[in-house]
Short mmCIF file of C-alpha atoms (C1' of nucleotides) in Angstrom, two decimals:
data_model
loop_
_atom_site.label_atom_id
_atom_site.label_comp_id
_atom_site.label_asym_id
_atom_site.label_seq_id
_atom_site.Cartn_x
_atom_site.Cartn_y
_atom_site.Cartn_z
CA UNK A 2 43.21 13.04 -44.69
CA UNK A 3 45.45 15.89 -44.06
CA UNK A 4 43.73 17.99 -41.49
CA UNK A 5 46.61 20.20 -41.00
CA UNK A 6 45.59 21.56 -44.35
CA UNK A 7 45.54 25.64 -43.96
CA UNK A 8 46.16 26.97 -47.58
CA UNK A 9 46.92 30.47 -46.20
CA UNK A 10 46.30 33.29 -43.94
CA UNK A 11 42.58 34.51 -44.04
CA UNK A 12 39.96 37.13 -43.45
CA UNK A 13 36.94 36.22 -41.59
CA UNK A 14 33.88 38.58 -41.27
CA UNK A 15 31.15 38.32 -39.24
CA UNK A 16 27.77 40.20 -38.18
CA UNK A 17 27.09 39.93 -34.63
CA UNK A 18 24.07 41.77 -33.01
CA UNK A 19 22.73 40.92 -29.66
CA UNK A 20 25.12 37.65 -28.36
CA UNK A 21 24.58 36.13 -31.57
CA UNK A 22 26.40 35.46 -34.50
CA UNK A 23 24.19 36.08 -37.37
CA UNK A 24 26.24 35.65 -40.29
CA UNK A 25 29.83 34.03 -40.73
CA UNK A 26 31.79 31.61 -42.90
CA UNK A 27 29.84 28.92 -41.93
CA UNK A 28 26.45 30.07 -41.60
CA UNK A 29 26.88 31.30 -45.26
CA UNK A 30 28.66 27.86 -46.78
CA UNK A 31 25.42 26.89 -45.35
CA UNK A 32 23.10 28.47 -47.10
CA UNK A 33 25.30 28.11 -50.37
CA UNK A 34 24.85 24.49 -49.89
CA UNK A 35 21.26 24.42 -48.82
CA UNK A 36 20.92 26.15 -52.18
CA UNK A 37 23.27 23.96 -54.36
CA UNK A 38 21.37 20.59 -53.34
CA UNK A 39 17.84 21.70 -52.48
CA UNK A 40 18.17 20.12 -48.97
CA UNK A 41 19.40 20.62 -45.67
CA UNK A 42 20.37 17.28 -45.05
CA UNK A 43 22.66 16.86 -48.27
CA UNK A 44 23.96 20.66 -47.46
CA UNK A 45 25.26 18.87 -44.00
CA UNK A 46 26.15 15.73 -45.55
CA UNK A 47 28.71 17.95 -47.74
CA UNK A 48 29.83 20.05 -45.52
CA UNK A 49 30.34 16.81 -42.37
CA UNK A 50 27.59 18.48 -40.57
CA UNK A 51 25.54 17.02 -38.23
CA UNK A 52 21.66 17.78 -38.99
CA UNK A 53 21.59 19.28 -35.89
CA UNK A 54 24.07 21.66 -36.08
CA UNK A 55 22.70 23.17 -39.51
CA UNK A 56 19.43 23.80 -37.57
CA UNK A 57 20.66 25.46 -34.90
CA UNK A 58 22.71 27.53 -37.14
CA UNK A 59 19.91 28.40 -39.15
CA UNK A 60 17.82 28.89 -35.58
CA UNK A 61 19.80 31.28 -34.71
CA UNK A 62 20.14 33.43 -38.43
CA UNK A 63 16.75 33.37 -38.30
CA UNK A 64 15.90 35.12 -35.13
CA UNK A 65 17.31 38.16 -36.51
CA UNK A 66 15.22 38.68 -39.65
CA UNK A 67 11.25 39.09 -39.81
CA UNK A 68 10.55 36.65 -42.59
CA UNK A 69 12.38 32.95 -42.94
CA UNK A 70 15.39 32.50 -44.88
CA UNK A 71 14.40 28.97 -45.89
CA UNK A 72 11.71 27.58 -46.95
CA UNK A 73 11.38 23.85 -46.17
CA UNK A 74 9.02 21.01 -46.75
CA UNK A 75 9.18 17.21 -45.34
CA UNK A 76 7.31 14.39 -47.64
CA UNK A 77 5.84 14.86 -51.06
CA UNK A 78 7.11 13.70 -54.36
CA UNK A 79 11.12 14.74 -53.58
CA UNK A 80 10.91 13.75 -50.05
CA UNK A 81 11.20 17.03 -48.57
CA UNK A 82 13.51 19.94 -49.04
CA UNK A 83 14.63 23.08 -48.78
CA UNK A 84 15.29 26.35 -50.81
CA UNK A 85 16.83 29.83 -50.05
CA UNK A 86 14.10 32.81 -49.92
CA UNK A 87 15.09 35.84 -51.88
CA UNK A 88 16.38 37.36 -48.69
CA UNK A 89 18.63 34.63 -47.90
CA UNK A 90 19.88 34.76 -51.56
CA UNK A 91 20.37 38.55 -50.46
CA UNK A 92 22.21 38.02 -47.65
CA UNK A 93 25.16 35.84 -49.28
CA UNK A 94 24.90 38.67 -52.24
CA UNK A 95 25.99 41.54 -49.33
CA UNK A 96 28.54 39.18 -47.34
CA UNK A 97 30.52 38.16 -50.37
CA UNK A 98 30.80 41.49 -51.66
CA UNK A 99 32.01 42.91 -48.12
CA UNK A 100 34.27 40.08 -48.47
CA UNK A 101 35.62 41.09 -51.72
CA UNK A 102 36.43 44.42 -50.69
CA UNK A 103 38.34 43.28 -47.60
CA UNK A 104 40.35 41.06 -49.68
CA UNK A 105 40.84 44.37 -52.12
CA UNK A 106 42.01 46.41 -49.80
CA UNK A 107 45.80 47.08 -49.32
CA UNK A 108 45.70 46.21 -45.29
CA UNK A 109 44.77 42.58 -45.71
CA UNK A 110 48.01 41.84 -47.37
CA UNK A 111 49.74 44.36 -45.05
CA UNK A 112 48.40 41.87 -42.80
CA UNK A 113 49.09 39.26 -44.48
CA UNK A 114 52.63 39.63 -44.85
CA UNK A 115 53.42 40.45 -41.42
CA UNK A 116 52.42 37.06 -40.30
CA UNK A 117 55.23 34.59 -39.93
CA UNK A 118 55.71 32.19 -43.08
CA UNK A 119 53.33 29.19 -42.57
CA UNK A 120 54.93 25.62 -41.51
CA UNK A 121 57.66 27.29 -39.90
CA UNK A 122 57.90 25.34 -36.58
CA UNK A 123 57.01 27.44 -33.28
CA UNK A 124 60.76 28.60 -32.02
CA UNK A 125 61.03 26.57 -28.44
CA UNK A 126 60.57 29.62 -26.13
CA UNK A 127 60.72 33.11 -26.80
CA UNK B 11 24.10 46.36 -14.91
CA UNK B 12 22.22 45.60 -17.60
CA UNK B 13 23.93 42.37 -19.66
CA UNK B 14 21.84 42.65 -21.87
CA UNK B 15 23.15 46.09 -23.64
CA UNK B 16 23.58 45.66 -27.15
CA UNK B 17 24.04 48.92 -29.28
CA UNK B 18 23.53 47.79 -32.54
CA UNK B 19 24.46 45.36 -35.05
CA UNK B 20 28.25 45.19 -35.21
CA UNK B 21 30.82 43.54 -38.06
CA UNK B 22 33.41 42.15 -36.96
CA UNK B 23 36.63 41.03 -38.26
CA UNK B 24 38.82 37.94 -37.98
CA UNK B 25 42.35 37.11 -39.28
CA UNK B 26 42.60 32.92 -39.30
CA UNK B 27 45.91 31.08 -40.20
CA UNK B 28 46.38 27.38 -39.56
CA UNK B 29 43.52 26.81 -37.15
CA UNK B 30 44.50 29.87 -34.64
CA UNK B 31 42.49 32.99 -34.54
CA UNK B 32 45.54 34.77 -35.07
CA UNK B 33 43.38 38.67 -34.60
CA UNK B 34 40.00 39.26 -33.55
CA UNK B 35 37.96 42.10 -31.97
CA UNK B 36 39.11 40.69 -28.27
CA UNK B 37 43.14 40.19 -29.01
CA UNK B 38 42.57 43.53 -30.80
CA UNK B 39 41.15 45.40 -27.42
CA UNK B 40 43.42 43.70 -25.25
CA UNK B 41 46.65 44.61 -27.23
CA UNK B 42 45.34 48.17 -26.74
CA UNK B 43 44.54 47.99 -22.95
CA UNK B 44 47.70 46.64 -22.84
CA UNK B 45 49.04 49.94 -24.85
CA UNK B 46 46.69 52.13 -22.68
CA UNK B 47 47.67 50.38 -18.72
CA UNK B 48 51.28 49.55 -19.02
CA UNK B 49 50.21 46.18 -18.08
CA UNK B 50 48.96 42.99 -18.95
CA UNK B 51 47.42 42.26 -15.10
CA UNK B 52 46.04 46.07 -15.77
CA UNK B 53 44.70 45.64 -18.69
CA UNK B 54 42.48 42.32 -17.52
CA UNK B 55 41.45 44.15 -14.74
CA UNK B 56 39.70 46.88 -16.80
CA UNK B 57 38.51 44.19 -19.27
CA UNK B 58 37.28 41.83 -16.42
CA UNK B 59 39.27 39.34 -17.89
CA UNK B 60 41.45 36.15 -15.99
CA UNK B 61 45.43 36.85 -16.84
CA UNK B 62 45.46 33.00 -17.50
CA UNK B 63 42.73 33.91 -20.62
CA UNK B 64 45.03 37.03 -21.72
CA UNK B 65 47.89 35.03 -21.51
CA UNK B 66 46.40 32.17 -24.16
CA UNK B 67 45.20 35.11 -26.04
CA UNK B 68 48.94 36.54 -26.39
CA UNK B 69 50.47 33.66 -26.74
CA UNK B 70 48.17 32.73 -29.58
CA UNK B 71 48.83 35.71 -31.26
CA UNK B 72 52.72 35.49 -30.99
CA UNK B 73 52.67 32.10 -31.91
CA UNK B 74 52.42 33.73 -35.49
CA UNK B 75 55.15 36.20 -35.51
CA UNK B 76 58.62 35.91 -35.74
CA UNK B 77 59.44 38.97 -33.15
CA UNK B 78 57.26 39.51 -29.75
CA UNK B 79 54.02 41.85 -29.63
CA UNK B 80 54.80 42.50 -26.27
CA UNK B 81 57.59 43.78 -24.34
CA UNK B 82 57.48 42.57 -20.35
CA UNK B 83 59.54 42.70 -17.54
CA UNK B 84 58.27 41.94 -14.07
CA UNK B 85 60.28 43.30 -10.75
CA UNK B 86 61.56 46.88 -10.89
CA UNK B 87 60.86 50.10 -9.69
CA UNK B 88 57.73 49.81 -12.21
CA UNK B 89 57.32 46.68 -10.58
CA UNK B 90 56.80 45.03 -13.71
CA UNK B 91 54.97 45.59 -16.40
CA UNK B 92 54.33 45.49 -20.09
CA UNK B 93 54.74 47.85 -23.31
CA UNK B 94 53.52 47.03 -27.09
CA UNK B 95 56.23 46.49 -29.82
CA UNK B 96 55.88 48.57 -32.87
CA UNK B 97 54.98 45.15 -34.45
CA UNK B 98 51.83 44.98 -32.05
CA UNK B 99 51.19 48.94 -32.94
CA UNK B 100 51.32 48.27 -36.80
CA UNK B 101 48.71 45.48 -36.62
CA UNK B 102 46.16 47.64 -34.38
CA UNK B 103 46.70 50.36 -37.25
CA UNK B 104 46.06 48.14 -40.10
CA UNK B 105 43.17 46.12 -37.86
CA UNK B 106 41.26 49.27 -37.27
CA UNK B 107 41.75 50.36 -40.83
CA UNK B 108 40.22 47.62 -42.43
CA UNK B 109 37.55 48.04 -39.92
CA UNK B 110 37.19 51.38 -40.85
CA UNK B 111 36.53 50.43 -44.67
CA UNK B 112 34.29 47.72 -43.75
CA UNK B 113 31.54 49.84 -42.04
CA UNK B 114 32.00 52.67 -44.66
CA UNK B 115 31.16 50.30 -47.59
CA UNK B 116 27.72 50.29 -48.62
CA UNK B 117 27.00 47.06 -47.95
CA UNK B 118 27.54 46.85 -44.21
CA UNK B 119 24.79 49.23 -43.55
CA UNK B 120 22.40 47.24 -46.30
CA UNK B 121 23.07 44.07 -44.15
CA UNK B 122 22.16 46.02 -40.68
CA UNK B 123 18.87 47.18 -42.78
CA UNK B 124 17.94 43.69 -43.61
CA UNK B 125 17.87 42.43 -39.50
CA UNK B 126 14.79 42.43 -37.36
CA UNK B 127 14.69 45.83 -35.39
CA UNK B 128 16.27 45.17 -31.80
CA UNK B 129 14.22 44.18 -28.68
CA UNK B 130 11.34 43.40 -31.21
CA UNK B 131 10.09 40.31 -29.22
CA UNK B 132 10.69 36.50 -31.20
CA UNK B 133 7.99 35.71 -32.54
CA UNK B 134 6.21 32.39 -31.22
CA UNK B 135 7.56 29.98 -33.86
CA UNK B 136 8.10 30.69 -37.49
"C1'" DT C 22 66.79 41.86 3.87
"C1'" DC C 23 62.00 42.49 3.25
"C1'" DC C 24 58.10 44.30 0.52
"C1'" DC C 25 55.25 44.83 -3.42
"C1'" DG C 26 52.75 44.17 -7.79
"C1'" DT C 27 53.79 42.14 -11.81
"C1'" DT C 28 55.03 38.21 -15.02
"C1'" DA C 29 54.56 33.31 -15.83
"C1'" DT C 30 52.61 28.71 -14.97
"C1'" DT C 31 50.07 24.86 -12.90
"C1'" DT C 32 46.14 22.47 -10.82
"C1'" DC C 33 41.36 21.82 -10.08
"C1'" DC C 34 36.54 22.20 -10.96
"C1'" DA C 35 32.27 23.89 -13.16
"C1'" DA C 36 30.05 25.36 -17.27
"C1'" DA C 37 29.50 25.36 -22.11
"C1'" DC C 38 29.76 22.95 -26.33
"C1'" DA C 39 29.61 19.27 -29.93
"C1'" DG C 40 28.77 14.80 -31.81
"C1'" DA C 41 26.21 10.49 -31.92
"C1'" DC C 42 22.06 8.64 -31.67
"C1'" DA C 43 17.00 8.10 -31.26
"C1'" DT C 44 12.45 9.41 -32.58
"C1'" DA C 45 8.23 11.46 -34.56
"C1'" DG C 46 5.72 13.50 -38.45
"C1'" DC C 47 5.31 14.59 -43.35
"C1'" DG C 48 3.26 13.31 -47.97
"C1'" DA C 49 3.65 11.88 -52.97
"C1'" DG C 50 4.07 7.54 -55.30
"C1'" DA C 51 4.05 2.55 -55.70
"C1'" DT D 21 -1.22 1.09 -46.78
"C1'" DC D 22 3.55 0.98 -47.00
"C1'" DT D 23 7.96 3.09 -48.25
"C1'" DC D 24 11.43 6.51 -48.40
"C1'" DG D 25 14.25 10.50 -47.38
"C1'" DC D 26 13.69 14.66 -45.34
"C1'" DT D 27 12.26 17.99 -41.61
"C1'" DA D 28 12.23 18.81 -36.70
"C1'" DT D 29 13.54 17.91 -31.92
"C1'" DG D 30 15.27 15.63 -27.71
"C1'" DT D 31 18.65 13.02 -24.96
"C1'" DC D 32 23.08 11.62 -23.59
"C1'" DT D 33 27.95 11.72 -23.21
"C1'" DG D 34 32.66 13.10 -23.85
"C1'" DT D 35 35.44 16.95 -24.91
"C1'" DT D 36 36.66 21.54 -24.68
"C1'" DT D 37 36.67 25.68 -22.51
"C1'" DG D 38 37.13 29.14 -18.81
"C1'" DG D 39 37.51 30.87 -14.13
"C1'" DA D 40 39.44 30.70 -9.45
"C1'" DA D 41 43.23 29.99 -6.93
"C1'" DA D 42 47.89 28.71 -5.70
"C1'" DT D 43 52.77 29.24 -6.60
"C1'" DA D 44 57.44 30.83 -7.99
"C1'" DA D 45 60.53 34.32 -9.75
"C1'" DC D 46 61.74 39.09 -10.56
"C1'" DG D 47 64.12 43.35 -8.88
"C1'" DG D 48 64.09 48.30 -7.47
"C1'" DG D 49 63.15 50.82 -3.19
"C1'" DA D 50 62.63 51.24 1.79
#
DNA sequence: TCCCGTTATTTCCAAACAGACATAGCGAGA
DNA sequence: TCTCGCTATGTCTGTTTGGAAATAACGGGA
């Protein structure tokens, strides 16, 4: 496996309020996952999460929001699970579209193109 | 002083290429202290910042670009010192711009009306 | 020639973080 | 009652990170 495998230059957005990161890239692949296999354990499996690491994530969203963004259950018929709550589902709705406009917006490839072309090797010095 | 001072819910912005934070809100403020001091040892001072960390930070950054952000000399009448290239300048413009269209979009202040009003205590458990 | 504050870099140590693993409880179905 | 995979949480350990401090070089001005 190739891990020097960065397809291109990208923009990142996140929304921090008191120390913590509420939402970022990650936190939302999470939920997109939690809510693409009904689980948070096949979410992490997917994504080469540890179990642990998805919680605290999700600990930490969370904090920041009166009502859950998950709802989970352990036993029963399908052996436990998880699903999004409509405010969850809300979230990812807002973040992607802030993403989209970023992307849209004349600045990012501005950026973009001021960046030196990828797989160039670092000059020696200055 | 109070640590714990966190005016309100903030989005921030991150430009990512080939595992290196290439910009982000603290390269960002640093390139303008920088701007603002006349010098990188300034500039940490005011951001209570170690000049190793704001020398990763700049190197980081330059590691990216084909032509320096910064312009330093050290000895001289000055003695020493540091000045932004116009490279360094454009990317603060289009940085803050793209910041600027991020918290005017709708969204951004839908997201900061979904979060858990500040200093409301955690509750218990869920 | 010495002085000064800066650039530039290294070494050392403490703190923060992340991954691997272990464990307990859940509850429908067999 | 036993099984199974999931939720939920704790412990441990190795890695990464970050700060403090030491050091050398620079070069105009006194």
């Amino acid at each position: 496996m190739t891990r020097t495998h960065h397809p291109r230059p990208q923009l990142q957005l996140r929304l921090v309020a008191e120390r913590d990161i509420v939402l970022g890239p990650g936190k939302i692949a999470l939920l997109e996952a939690i809510e693409h296999h009904g689980s948070i354990a096949a979410a992490c499996r997917e994504m080469h999460l540890s179990y642990k690491k998805a919680w605290q994530l999700l600990e930490t969203m969370g904090r920041h929001f009166d009502t859950p963004l998950v709802d989970t259950c352990s036993g029963g018929s399908q052996r436990g699970g998880a699903t999004l709550t409509p405010l969850a589902r809300e979230l990812i709705v807002h973040y992607r579209a802030l993403l989209q406009r970023l992307d849209a917006a004349p600045e990012s490839e501005a950026l973009r193109a001021m960046l030196r072309p990828l797989n160039t090797p670092t000059p020696p010095d200055r």
